[in-house]
Amino acid sequence: MDAKVHELLNQQINKEFYSAYLYLDFSNYFEQAGLDGFANWYKIQAQEERDHAMLFYQYLQNESQAVALEAIAKPDKVFTCHMDVLKAGLEHEQYVTALINDIYGAAYDVRDFRTMQFLDWFVKEQGEEETNATDMITKMELFGSDPKSLYMLNQELAARVYTAPSLTL
Ligand code: FEO
């Protein structure tokens, strides 16, 4: 495997685990705010991010490439309102999309078609994650200021259940 592609794929393991950490922090914020449905939604999001990390990990191992695990950074954002959290979520997903695109670009440059095919799932996934993050912001804008509506939205998010990723390696 090309050294740059390898390095970026390895770094992505760490980025995805950081994403899981970040969403656990979001979940913790909402738990403390008494919004257990939002807390549930982000806890499941954290689980999905761990799955993403493991897919990169497994892909490198399947390709007989070394894996180097690095320290996971501490989530250090301080939120002053619910909307701050949701906006940080969208911003983070846009950042992850850029990372996936960078890996794809590096793989494309060296005609690493197998890595590109592996990444195709993540390209689609990032589209869904950005849509989800945007939907959360829209719903909060519409309903967040009314306690009864916020309660209903919290109930809706409480219904989210974990499903394993559709990509298996
Ligand atoms: Fe692993 Fe939320 O992207």
GROMACS .gro file of C-alpha atoms and ligand atoms in nm:
model
  172
    1MET     CA    1   0.000   0.000   0.000
    2ASP     CA    2   0.114   0.353  -0.070
    3ALA     CA    3   0.271   0.513   0.241
    4LYS     CA    4   0.048   0.822   0.234
    5VAL     CA    5  -0.272   0.619   0.192
    6HIS     CA    6  -0.158   0.391   0.475
    7GLU     CA    7  -0.083   0.684   0.703
    8LEU     CA    8  -0.420   0.849   0.638
    9LEU     CA    9  -0.613   0.524   0.690
   10ASN     CA   10  -0.427   0.465   1.015
   11GLN     CA   11  -0.497   0.820   1.134
   12GLN     CA   12  -0.865   0.770   1.054
   13ILE     CA   13  -0.887   0.496   1.319
   14ASN     CA   14  -0.795   0.759   1.574
   15LYS     CA   15  -1.028   1.021   1.425
   16GLU     CA   16  -1.323   0.783   1.443
   17PHE     CA   17  -1.249   0.688   1.803
   18TYR     CA   18  -1.223   1.060   1.879
   19SER     CA   19  -1.565   1.103   1.716
   20ALA     CA   20  -1.701   0.836   1.950
   21TYR     CA   21  -1.549   1.021   2.244
   22LEU     CA   22  -1.694   1.351   2.126
   23TYR     CA   23  -2.044   1.203   2.093
   24LEU     CA   24  -2.019   1.043   2.436
   25ASP     CA   25  -1.942   1.390   2.564
   26PHE     CA   26  -2.253   1.522   2.384
   27SER     CA   27  -2.453   1.237   2.536
   28ASN     CA   28  -2.322   1.327   2.879
   29TYR     CA   29  -2.417   1.692   2.827
   30PHE     CA   30  -2.777   1.598   2.746
   31GLU     CA   31  -2.798   1.343   3.027
   32GLN     CA   32  -2.706   1.617   3.270
   33ALA     CA   33  -2.959   1.850   3.107
   34GLY     CA   34  -3.233   1.592   3.170
   35LEU     CA   35  -3.288   1.519   2.801
   36ASP     CA   36  -3.244   1.142   2.802
   37GLY     CA   37  -3.366   1.098   2.444
   38PHE     CA   38  -3.096   1.326   2.308
   39ALA     CA   39  -2.848   1.146   2.535
   40ASN     CA   40  -2.961   0.814   2.387
   41TRP     CA   41  -2.927   0.942   2.031
   42TYR     CA   42  -2.567   1.053   2.082
   43LYS     CA   43  -2.473   0.740   2.275
   44ILE     CA   44  -2.581   0.536   1.974
   45GLN     CA   45  -2.393   0.776   1.749
   46ALA     CA   46  -2.082   0.705   1.957
   47GLN     CA   47  -2.135   0.333   1.902
   48GLU     CA   48  -2.151   0.391   1.526
   49GLU     CA   49  -1.823   0.583   1.542
   50ARG     CA   50  -1.655   0.295   1.723
   51ASP     CA   51  -1.779   0.072   1.442
   52HIS     CA   52  -1.624   0.309   1.187
   53ALA     CA   53  -1.292   0.298   1.374
   54MET     CA   54  -1.299  -0.081   1.373
   55LEU     CA   55  -1.372  -0.090   0.999
   56PHE     CA   56  -1.054   0.111   0.928
   57TYR     CA   57  -0.863  -0.107   1.173
   58GLN     CA   58  -0.991  -0.426   1.011
   59TYR     CA   59  -0.931  -0.299   0.659
   60LEU     CA   60  -0.563  -0.230   0.733
   61GLN     CA   61  -0.525  -0.571   0.894
   62ASN     CA   62  -0.695  -0.741   0.600
   63GLU     CA   63  -0.447  -0.566   0.372
   64SER     CA   64  -0.157  -0.688   0.592
   65GLN     CA   65  -0.076  -0.331   0.687
   66ALA     CA   66   0.055  -0.223   1.027
   67VAL     CA   67  -0.184  -0.051   1.266
   68ALA     CA   68  -0.047   0.208   1.510
   69LEU     CA   69  -0.291   0.322   1.777
   70GLU     CA   70  -0.241   0.676   1.901
   71ALA     CA   71  -0.374   0.862   2.207
   72ILE     CA   72  -0.733   0.981   2.175
   73ALA     CA   73  -0.774   1.354   2.234
   74LYS     CA   74  -0.995   1.486   2.513
   75PRO     CA   75  -1.322   1.646   2.399
   76ASP     CA   76  -1.280   1.999   2.527
   77LYS     CA   77  -1.577   2.196   2.402
   78VAL     CA   78  -1.784   2.386   2.658
   79PHE     CA   79  -2.149   2.426   2.562
   80THR     CA   80  -2.372   2.705   2.677
   81CYS     CA   81  -2.694   2.579   2.518
   82HIS     CA   82  -2.842   2.271   2.347
   83MET     CA   83  -2.806   2.425   2.003
   84ASP     CA   84  -2.428   2.465   2.052
   85VAL     CA   85  -2.399   2.088   2.081
   86LEU     CA   86  -2.600   2.019   1.768
   87LYS     CA   87  -2.402   2.273   1.567
   88ALA     CA   88  -2.074   2.124   1.691
   89GLY     CA   89  -2.206   1.788   1.566
   90LEU     CA   90  -2.266   1.918   1.214
   91GLU     CA   91  -1.930   2.094   1.209
   92HIS     CA   92  -1.759   1.774   1.319
   93GLU     CA   93  -1.927   1.564   1.050
   94GLN     CA   94  -1.826   1.816   0.783
   95TYR     CA   95  -1.469   1.784   0.910
   96VAL     CA   96  -1.488   1.403   0.892
   97THR     CA   97  -1.625   1.424   0.539
   98ALA     CA   98  -1.320   1.630   0.442
   99LEU     CA   99  -1.093   1.367   0.599
  100ILE     CA  100  -1.261   1.085   0.407
  101ASN     CA  101  -1.232   1.289   0.088
  102ASP     CA  102  -0.861   1.341   0.153
  103ILE     CA  103  -0.801   0.968   0.189
  104TYR     CA  104  -1.006   0.905  -0.124
  105GLY     CA  105  -0.802   1.162  -0.311
  106ALA     CA  106  -0.474   1.004  -0.199
  107ALA     CA  107  -0.598   0.659  -0.305
  108TYR     CA  108  -0.715   0.795  -0.638
  109ASP     CA  109  -0.373   0.952  -0.705
  110VAL     CA  110  -0.201   0.613  -0.681
  111ARG     CA  111  -0.482   0.412  -0.846
  112ASP     CA  112  -0.553   0.223  -0.524
  113PHE     CA  113  -0.896   0.107  -0.641
  114ARG     CA  114  -0.948  -0.135  -0.352
  115THR     CA  115  -0.915   0.143  -0.096
  116MET     CA  116  -1.143   0.363  -0.304
  117GLN     CA  117  -1.403   0.087  -0.307
  118PHE     CA  118  -1.371   0.044   0.070
  119LEU     CA  119  -1.414   0.421   0.114
  120ASP     CA  120  -1.725   0.436  -0.105
  121TRP     CA  121  -1.933   0.319   0.193
  122PHE     CA  122  -1.794   0.602   0.404
  123VAL     CA  123  -1.863   0.862   0.135
  124LYS     CA  124  -2.230   0.761   0.145
  125GLU     CA  125  -2.231   0.734   0.524
  126GLN     CA  126  -2.094   1.088   0.559
  127GLY     CA  127  -2.380   1.217   0.343
  128GLU     CA  128  -2.625   1.052   0.584
  129GLU     CA  129  -2.443   1.178   0.893
  130GLU     CA  130  -2.442   1.536   0.769
  131THR     CA  131  -2.814   1.507   0.688
  132ASN     CA  132  -2.887   1.372   1.037
  133ALA     CA  133  -2.688   1.651   1.200
  134THR     CA  134  -2.868   1.915   0.990
  135ASP     CA  135  -3.208   1.761   1.073
  136MET     CA  136  -3.130   1.782   1.444
  137ILE     CA  137  -3.054   2.153   1.411
  138THR     CA  138  -3.371   2.215   1.209
  139LYS     CA  139  -3.589   2.034   1.463
  140MET     CA  140  -3.430   2.222   1.752
  141GLU     CA  141  -3.487   2.552   1.571
  142LEU     CA  142  -3.852   2.461   1.515
  143PHE     CA  143  -3.937   2.302   1.850
  144GLY     CA  144  -3.657   2.375   2.098
  145SER     CA  145  -3.805   2.687   2.252
  146ASP     CA  146  -4.137   2.525   2.347
  147PRO     CA  147  -4.108   2.286   2.646
  148LYS     CA  148  -4.388   2.055   2.528
  149SER     CA  149  -4.243   2.027   2.178
  150LEU     CA  150  -3.895   1.972   2.319
  151TYR     CA  151  -4.037   1.691   2.533
  152MET     CA  152  -4.187   1.528   2.220
  153LEU     CA  153  -3.860   1.567   2.029
  154ASN     CA  154  -3.676   1.411   2.321
  155GLN     CA  155  -3.920   1.117   2.308
  156GLU     CA  156  -3.860   1.077   1.936
  157LEU     CA  157  -3.481   1.064   1.985
  158ALA     CA  158  -3.523   0.816   2.271
  159ALA     CA  159  -3.656   0.568   2.015
  160ARG     CA  160  -3.330   0.544   1.821
  161VAL     CA  161  -3.183   0.194   1.839
  162TYR     CA  162  -2.839   0.072   1.745
  163THR     CA  163  -2.794  -0.113   1.418
  164ALA     CA  164  -2.466  -0.262   1.306
  165PRO     CA  165  -2.303  -0.106   0.998
  166SER     CA  166  -2.411  -0.244   0.662
  167LEU     CA  167  -2.045  -0.275   0.564
  168THR     CA  168  -1.868  -0.589   0.683
  169LEU     CA  169  -1.506  -0.681   0.614
  170FEO    FE1  170  -1.753   0.822   1.141
  170FEO    FE2  171  -1.972   1.043   1.206
  170FEO     O1  172  -1.844   0.971   1.091
   0.00000   0.00000   0.00000
